[in-house]
Tab-separated table of C-alpha atoms in Angstrom:
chain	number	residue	atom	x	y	z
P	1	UNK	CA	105.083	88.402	105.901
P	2	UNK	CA	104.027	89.856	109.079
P	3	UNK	CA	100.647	89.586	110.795
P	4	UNK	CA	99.582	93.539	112.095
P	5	UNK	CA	98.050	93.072	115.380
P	6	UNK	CA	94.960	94.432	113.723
P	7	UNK	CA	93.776	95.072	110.365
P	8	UNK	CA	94.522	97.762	108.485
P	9	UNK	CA	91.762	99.379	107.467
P	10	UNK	CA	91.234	99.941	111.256
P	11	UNK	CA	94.637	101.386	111.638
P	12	UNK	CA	93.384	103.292	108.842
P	13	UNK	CA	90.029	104.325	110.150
P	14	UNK	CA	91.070	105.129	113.512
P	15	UNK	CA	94.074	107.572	111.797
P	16	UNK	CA	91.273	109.104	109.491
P	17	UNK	CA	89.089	109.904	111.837
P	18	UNK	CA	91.847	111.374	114.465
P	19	UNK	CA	93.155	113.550	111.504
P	20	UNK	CA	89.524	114.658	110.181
P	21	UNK	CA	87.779	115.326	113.662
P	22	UNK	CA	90.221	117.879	114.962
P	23	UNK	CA	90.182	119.766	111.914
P	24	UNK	CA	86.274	119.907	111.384
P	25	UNK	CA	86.400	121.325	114.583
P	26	UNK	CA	88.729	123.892	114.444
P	27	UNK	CA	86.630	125.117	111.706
P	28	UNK	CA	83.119	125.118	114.394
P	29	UNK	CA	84.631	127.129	117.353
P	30	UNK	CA	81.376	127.500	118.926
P	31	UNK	CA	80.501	123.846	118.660
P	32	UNK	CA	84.179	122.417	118.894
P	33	UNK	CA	83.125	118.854	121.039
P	34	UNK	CA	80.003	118.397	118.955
P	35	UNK	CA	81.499	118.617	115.620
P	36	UNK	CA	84.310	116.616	116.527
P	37	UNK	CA	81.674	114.143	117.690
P	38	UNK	CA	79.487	114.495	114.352
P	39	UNK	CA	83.214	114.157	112.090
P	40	UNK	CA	84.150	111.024	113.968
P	41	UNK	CA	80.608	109.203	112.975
P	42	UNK	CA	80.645	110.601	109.398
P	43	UNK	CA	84.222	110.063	108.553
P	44	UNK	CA	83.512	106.735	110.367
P	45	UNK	CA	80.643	105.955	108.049
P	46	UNK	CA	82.306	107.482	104.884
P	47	UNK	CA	85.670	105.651	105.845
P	48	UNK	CA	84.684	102.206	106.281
P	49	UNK	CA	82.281	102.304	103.374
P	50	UNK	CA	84.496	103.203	101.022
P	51	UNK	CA	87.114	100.738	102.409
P	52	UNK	CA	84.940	97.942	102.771
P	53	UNK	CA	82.323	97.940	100.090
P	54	UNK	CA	83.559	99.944	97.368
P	55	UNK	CA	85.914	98.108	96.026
P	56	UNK	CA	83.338	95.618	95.840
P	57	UNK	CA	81.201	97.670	93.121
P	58	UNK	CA	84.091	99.304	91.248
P	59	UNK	CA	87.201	97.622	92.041
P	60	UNK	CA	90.054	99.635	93.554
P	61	UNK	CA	91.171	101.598	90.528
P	62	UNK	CA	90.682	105.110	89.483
P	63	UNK	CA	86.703	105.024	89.637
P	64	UNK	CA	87.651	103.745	93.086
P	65	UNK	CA	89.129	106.641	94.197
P	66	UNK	CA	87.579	109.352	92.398
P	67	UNK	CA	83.727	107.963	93.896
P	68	UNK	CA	85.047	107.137	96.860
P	69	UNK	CA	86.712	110.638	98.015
P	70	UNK	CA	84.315	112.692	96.357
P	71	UNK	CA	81.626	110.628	97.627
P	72	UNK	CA	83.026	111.081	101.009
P	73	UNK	CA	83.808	114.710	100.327
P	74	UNK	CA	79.805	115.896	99.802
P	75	UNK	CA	78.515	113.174	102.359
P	76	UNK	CA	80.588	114.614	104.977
P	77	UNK	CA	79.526	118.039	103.613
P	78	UNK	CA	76.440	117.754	104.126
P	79	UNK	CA	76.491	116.222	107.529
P	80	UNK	CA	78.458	118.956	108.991
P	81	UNK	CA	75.860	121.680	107.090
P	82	UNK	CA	73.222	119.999	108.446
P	83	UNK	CA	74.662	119.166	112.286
P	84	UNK	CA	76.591	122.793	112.439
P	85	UNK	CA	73.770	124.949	113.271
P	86	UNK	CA	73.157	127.680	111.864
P	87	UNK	CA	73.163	126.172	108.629
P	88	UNK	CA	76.341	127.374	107.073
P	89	UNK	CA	77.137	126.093	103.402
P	90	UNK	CA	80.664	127.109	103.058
P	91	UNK	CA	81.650	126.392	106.147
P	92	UNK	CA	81.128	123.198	105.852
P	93	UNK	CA	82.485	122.652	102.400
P	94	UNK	CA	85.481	124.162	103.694
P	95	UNK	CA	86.054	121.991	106.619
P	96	UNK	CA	84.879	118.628	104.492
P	97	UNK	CA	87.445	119.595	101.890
P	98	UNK	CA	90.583	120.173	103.911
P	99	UNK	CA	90.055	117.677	106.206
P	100	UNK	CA	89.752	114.957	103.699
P	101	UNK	CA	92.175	116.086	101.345
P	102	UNK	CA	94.655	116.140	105.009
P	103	UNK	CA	93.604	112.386	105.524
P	104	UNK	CA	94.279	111.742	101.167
P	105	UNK	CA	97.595	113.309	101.457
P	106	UNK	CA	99.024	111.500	104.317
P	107	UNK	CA	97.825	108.330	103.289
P	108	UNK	CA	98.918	108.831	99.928
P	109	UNK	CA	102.151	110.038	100.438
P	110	UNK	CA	103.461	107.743	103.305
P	111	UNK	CA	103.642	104.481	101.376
P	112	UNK	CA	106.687	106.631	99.369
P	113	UNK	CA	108.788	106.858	102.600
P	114	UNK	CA	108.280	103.661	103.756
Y	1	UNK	CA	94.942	130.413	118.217
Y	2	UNK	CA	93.289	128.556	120.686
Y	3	UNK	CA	91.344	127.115	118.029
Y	4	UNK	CA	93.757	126.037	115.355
Y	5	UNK	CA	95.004	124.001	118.478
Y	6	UNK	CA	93.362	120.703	117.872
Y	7	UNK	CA	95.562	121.001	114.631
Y	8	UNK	CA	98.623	119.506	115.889
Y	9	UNK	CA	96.920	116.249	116.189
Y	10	UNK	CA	96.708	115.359	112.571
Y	11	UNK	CA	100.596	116.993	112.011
Y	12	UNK	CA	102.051	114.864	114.721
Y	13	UNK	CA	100.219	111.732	113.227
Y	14	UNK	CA	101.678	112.600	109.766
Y	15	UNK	CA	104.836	112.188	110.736
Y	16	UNK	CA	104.242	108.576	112.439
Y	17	UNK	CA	107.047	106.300	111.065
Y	18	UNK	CA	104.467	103.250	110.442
Y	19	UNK	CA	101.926	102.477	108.165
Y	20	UNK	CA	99.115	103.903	109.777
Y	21	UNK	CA	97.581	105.316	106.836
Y	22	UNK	CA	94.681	107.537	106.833
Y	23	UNK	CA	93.517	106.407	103.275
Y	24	UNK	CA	94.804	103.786	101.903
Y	25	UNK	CA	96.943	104.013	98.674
Y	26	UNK	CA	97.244	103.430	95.305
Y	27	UNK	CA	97.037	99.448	94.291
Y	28	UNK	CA	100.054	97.718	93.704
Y	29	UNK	CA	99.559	96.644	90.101
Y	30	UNK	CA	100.205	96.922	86.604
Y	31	UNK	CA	98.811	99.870	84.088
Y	32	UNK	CA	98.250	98.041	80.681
Y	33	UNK	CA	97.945	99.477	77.417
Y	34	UNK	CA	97.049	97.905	74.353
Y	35	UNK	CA	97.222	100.021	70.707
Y	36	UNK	CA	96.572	97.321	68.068
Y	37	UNK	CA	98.807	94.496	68.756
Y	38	UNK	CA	101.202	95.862	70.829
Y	39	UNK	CA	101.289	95.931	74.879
Y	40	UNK	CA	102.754	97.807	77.510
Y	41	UNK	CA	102.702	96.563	80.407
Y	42	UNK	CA	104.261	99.186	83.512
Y	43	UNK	CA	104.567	98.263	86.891
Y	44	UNK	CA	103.001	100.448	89.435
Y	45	UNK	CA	104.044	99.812	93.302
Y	46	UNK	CA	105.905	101.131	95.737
Y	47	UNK	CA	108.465	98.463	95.952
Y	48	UNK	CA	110.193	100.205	93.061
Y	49	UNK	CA	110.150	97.399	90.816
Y	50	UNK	CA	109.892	98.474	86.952
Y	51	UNK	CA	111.162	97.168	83.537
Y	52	UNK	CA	113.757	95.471	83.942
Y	53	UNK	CA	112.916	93.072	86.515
Y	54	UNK	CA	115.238	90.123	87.901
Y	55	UNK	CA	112.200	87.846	88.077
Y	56	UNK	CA	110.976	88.658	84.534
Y	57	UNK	CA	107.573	89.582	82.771
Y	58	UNK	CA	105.323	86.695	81.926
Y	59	UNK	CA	102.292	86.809	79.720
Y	60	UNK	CA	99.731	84.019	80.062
Y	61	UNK	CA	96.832	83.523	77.225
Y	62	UNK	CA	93.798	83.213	79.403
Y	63	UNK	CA	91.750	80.913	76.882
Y	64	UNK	CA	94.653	78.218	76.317
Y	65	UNK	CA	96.854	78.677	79.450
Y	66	UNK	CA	99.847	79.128	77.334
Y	67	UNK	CA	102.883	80.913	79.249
Y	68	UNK	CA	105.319	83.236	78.094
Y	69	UNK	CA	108.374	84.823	79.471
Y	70	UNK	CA	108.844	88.026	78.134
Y	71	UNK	CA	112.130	89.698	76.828
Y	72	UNK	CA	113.414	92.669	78.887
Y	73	UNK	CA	112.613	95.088	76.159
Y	74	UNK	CA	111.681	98.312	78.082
Y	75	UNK	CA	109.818	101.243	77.124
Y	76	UNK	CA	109.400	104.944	78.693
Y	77	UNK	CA	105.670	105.043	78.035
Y	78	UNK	CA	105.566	108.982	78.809
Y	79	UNK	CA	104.233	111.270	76.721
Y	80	UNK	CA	107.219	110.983	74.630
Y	81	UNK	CA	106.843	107.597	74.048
Y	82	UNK	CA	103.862	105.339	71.631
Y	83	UNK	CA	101.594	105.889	74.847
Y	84	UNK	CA	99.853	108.325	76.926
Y	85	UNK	CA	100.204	107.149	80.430
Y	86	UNK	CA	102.866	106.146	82.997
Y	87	UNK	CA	105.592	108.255	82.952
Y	88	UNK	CA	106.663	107.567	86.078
Y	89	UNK	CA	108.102	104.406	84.900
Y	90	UNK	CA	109.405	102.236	82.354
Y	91	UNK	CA	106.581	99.377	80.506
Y	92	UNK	CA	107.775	96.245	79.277
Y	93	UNK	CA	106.970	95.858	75.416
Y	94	UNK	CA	105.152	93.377	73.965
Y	95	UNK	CA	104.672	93.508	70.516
Y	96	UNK	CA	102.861	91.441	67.561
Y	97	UNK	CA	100.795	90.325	69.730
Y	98	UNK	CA	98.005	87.816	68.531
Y	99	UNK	CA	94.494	88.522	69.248
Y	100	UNK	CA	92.862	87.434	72.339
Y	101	UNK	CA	92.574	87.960	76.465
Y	102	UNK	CA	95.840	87.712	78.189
Y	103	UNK	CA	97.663	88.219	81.600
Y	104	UNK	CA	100.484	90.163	82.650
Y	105	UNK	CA	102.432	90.181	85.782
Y	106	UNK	CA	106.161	89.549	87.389
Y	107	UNK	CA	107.470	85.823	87.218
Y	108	UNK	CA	108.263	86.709	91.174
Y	109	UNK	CA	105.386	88.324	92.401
Y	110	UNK	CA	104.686	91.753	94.151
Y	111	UNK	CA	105.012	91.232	97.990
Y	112	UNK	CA	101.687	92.202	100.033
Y	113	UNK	CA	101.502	95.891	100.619
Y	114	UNK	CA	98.760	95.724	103.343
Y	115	UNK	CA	98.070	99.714	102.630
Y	116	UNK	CA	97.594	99.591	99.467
Y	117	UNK	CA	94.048	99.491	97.757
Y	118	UNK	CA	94.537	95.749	96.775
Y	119	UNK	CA	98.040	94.072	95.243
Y	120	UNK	CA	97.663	92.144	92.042
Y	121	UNK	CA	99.723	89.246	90.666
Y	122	UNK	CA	98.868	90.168	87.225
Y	123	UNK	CA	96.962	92.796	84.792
Y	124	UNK	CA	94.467	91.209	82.180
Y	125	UNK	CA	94.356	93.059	78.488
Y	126	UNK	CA	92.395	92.207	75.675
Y	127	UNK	CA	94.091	92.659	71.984
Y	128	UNK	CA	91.132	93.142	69.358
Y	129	UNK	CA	93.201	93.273	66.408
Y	130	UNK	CA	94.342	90.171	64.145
Y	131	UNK	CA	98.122	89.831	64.022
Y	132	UNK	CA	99.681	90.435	60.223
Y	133	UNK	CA	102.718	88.689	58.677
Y	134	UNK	CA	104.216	91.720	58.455
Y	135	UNK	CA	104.295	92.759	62.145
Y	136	UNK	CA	108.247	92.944	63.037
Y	137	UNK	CA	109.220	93.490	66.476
Y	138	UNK	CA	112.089	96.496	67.292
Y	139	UNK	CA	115.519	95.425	67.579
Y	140	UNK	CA	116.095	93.576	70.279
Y	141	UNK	CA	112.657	93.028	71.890
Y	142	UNK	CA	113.141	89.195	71.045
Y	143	UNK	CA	110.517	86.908	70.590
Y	144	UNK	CA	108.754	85.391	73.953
Y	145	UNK	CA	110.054	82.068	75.523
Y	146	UNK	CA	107.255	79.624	76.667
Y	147	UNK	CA	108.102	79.022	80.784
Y	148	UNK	CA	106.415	76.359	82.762
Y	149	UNK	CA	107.192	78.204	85.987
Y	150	UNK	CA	103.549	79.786	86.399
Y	151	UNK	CA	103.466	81.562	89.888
Y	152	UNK	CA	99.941	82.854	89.953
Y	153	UNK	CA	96.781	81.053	91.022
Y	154	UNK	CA	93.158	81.265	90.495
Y	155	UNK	CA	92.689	85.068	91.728
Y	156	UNK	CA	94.522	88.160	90.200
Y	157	UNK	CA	94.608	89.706	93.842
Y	158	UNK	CA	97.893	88.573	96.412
Y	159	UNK	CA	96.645	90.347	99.345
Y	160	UNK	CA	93.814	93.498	100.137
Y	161	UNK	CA	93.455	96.557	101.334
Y	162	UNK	CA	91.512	94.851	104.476
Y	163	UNK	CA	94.680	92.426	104.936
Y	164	UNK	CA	91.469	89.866	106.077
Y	165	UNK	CA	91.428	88.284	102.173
Y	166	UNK	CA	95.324	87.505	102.308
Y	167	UNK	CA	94.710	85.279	98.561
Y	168	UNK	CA	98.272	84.763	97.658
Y	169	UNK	CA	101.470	84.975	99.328
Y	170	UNK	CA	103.788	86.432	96.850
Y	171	UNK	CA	106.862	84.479	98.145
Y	172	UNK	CA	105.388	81.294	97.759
Y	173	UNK	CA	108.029	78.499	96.380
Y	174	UNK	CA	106.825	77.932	92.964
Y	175	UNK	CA	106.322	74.693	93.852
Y	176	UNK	CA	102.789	75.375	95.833
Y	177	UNK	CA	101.914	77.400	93.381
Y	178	UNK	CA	101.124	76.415	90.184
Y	179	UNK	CA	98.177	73.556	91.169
Y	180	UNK	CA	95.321	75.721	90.231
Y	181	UNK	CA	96.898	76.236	86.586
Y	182	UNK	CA	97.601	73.022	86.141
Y	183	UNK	CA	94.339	71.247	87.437
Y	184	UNK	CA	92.337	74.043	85.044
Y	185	UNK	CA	94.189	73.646	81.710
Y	186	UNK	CA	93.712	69.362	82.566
Y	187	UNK	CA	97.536	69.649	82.134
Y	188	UNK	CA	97.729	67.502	85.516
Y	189	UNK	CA	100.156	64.907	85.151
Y	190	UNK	CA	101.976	62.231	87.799
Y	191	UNK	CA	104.795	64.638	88.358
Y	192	UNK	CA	102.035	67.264	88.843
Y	193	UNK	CA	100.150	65.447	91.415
Y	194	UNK	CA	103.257	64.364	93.238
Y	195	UNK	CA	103.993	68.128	93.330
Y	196	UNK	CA	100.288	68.725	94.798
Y	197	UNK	CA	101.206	66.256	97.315
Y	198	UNK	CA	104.564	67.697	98.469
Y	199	UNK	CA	102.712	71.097	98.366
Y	200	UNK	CA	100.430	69.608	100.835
Y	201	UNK	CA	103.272	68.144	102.749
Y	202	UNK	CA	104.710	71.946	103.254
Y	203	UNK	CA	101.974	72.782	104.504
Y	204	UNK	CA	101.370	70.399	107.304
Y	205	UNK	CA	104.735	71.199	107.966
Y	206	UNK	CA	105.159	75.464	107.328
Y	207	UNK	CA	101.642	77.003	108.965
Y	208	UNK	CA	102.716	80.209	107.104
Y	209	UNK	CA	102.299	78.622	103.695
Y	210	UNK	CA	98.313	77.713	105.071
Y	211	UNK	CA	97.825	81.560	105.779
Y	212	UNK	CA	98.134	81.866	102.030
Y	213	UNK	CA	95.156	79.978	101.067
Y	214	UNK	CA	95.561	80.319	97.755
Y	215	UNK	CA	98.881	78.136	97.373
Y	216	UNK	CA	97.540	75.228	98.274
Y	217	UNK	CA	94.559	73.947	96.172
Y	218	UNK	CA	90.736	72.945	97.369
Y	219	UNK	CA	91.737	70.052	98.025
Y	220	UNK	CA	94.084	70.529	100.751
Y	221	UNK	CA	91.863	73.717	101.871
Y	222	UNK	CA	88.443	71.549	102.078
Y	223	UNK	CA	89.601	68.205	103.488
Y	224	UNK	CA	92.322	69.234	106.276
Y	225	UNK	CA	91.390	66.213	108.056
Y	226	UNK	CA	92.705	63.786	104.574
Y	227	UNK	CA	95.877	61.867	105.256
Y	228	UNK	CA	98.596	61.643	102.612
Y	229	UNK	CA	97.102	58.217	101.394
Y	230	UNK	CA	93.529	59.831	101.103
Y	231	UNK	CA	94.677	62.943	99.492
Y	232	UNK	CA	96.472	61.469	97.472
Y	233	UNK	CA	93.229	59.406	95.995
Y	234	UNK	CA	91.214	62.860	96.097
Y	235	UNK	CA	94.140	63.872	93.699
Y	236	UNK	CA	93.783	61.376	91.625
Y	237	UNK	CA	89.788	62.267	90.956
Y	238	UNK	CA	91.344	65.441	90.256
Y	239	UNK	CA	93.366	64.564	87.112
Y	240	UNK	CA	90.030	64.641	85.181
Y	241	UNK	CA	89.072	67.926	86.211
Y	242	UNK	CA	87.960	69.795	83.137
Y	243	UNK	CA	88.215	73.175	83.892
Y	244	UNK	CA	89.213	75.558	81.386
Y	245	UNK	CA	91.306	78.286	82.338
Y	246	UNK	CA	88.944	80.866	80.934
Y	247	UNK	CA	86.599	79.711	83.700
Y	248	UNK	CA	89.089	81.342	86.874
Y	249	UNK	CA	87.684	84.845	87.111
Y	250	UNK	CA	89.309	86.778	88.970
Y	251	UNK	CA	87.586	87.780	92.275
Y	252	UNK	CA	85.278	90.844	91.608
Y	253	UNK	CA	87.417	93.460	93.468
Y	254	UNK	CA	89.970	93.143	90.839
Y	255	UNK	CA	88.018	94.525	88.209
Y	256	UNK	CA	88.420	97.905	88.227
Y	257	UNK	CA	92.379	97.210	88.785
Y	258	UNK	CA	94.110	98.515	85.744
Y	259	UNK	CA	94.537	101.991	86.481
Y	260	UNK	CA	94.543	103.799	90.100
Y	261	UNK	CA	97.739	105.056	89.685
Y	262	UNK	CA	99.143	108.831	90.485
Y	263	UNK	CA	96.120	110.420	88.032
Y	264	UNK	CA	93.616	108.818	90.604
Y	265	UNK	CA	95.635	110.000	93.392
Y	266	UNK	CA	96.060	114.084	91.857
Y	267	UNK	CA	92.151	113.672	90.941
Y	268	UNK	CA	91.140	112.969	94.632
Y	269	UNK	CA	93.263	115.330	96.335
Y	270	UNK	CA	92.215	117.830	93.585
Y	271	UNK	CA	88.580	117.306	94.367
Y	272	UNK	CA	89.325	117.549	98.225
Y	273	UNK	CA	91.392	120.750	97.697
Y	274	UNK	CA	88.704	122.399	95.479
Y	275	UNK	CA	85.967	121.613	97.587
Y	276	UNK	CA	88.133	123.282	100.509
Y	277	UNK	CA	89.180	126.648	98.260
Y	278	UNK	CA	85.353	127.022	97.585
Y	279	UNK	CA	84.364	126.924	100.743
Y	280	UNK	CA	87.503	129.514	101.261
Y	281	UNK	CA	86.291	131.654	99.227
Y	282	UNK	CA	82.457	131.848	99.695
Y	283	UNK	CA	82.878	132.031	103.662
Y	284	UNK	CA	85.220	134.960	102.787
Y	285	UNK	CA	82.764	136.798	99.990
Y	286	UNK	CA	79.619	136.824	102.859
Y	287	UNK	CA	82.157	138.163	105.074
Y	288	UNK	CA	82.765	140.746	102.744
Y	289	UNK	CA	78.918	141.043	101.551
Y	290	UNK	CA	78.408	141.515	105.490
């Protein structure tokens, strides 16, 4: 068994939060640099939390997953409602939602074609 | 357009040919059912390995030790099938099962998969109900064969998600593995010391067996400094270790381990993609409103 130069939930975080930034700020044209500043430290936060500690509390199962994303989902929601002024609800849903489920997919999908 | 710009990023990393993942995936495990005193046991992991496997399906009773090589009787647990879950593949069948806490997993276990959410060397189930006289198995699912070769140690998981708790190295020769088993069910004879010792002697001599930290037992892992002659006397203050297997938890991150398989996945992605069609939809209706 190889040795990765680094581990992989770094790989992983590093990937997340390149994939989640852009798109959170495509969504904030006005505020393109700050959002993609405020995406990298949530999905950061969000990201290593649930990759680190999680499992920890409920394993790496179903319960796993399911807290985990959706946990990530409305804590990254509600940074970007709060950091995107004006305050803009649906925006930020909207940006939480497909940038996380952009991050899911990919790393869902990829161990398949490997 | 401008704006949809910073877009390609995450496309071009999609298509990355490495394992770069930006979540990690599903565990590498094994979804077990139990419905009175039968169990299916199906392989999830991306190394498509399912019922039949070369290595074999062993089931070990966690209270005595007892190990059992199961026969390759497969069942399609789909919803066609005496179980909800798991079509995706086949589930070895264990049936007339006694009562009690056992073990599943391959004889040969899963490799790592570093981006997976944790790989497993077995799945624990718990059968409630007392075994009848009358319980007959289906033709051809024949009765278990007891197996000395016991390949997993005192922790269900082989390697994490944070590749930093690397507990079990999958391709371990069987004969560094089974020291934990054998020290905890007192079961530790000459031969089985002697094999402790050679174990030991591999790794002075393979560094790659040490990364797996689990192959090699405390001794070996607390006392680096012993020589042969000293280990060997540590060993034999071992043979009255009494241990019972029911004692090795596994470690706590295995717990939730039974399931995580594509329903955890389509859940996720479904809560990501609703939470993105809402916000769709209600930027959209104040748009309109406006």
């Amino acid at each position: 068994m190889s040795t990765p130069l680094l581990p992989p939930f770094i790989f992983a975080w590093l990937v997340t939060v390149l994939i989640e930034a852009p798109i959170v700020a495509a969504f904030y044209p006005r505020r393109r640099l700050r959002m993609a500043l405020v995406a990298a430290i949530a999905t950061s936060a969000t990201n290593l939390a649930m990759n680190l500690f999680l499992p920890r509390w409920v394993g790496v199962g179903t319960a796993f997953l399911v807290l985990g994303e959706g946990g990530a989902l409305l804590t990254e929601a509600a940074v970007y409602t709060l950091m995107g002024h004006p305050i803009d609800h649906p925006r930020a849903l909207a940006a939480a939602g497909l940038a996380n489920a952009s991050s899911f997919a990919v790393g869902f999908v990829l161990p398949t074609t490997i | 357009m401008k704006n949809y710009i910073f877009l390609l990023i995450p496309l071009c990393l999609a298509f990355l040919p490495t394992q770069v993942l930006g979540n990690c995936a599903r565990p590498t495990n094994y979804y077990i059912t139990v419905e009175n005193n039968t169990v299916a046991v199906a392989p999830l992991n991306f190394q498509k390995r399912t019922c039949p496997d070369a290595s074999g399906m062993l089931r070990q009773n966690i209270a005595t030790g007892e190990t059992v090589k199961l026969a390759d009787y497969c069942a399609t647990t789909g919803k066609d099938g005496p179980f909800k879950y798991s079509s995706e593949t086949s589930s070895y069948l264990d049936e007339c099962v006694p009562a009690g806490k056992y073990r599943y997993g391959f004889a040969k276990p899963y490799e790592c998969c570093s981006s997976c959410c944790g790989t497993l060397l077995y799945g624990e189930a718990e059968v409630t109900t007392l075994l009848t006289t009358d319980c007959r198995r289906a033709t051809g699912n024949h009765e278990p064969v007891a197996t000395a070769n016991m390949p997993w140690s005192h922790t269900s998981m082989i390697c994490d998600y944070t590749n930093m708790n690397q507990l079990h190295d999958g391709g371990a020769p069987d004969s560094t593995v089974p020291i934990d088993t054998k020290l905890a069910s007192n079961d530790v004879s000459n031969d089985s010391v002697q094999s402790i010792i050679d174990a030991t002697a591999q790794v002075d001599a393979n560094p790659q067996v040490t990364d797996s930290s689990s192959n090699i037992d405390t001794v070996a892992q607390a006392n680096p400094t012993l020589t042969d002659a000293a280990l060997s006397t540590d060993l034999d203050a071992h043979t009255t270790v009494t241990t019972p297997a029911s004692s090795l938890k596994p470690s706590a991150s295995s717990s939730g381990c039974s399931m995580g398989g594509a329903a955890g996945g389509v859940a996720a992605i479904g809560i990501h993609g609703l939470a993105f069609l809402v916000g769709l939809v209600w930027l959209r209706r104040r748009r309109v409103n406006r």
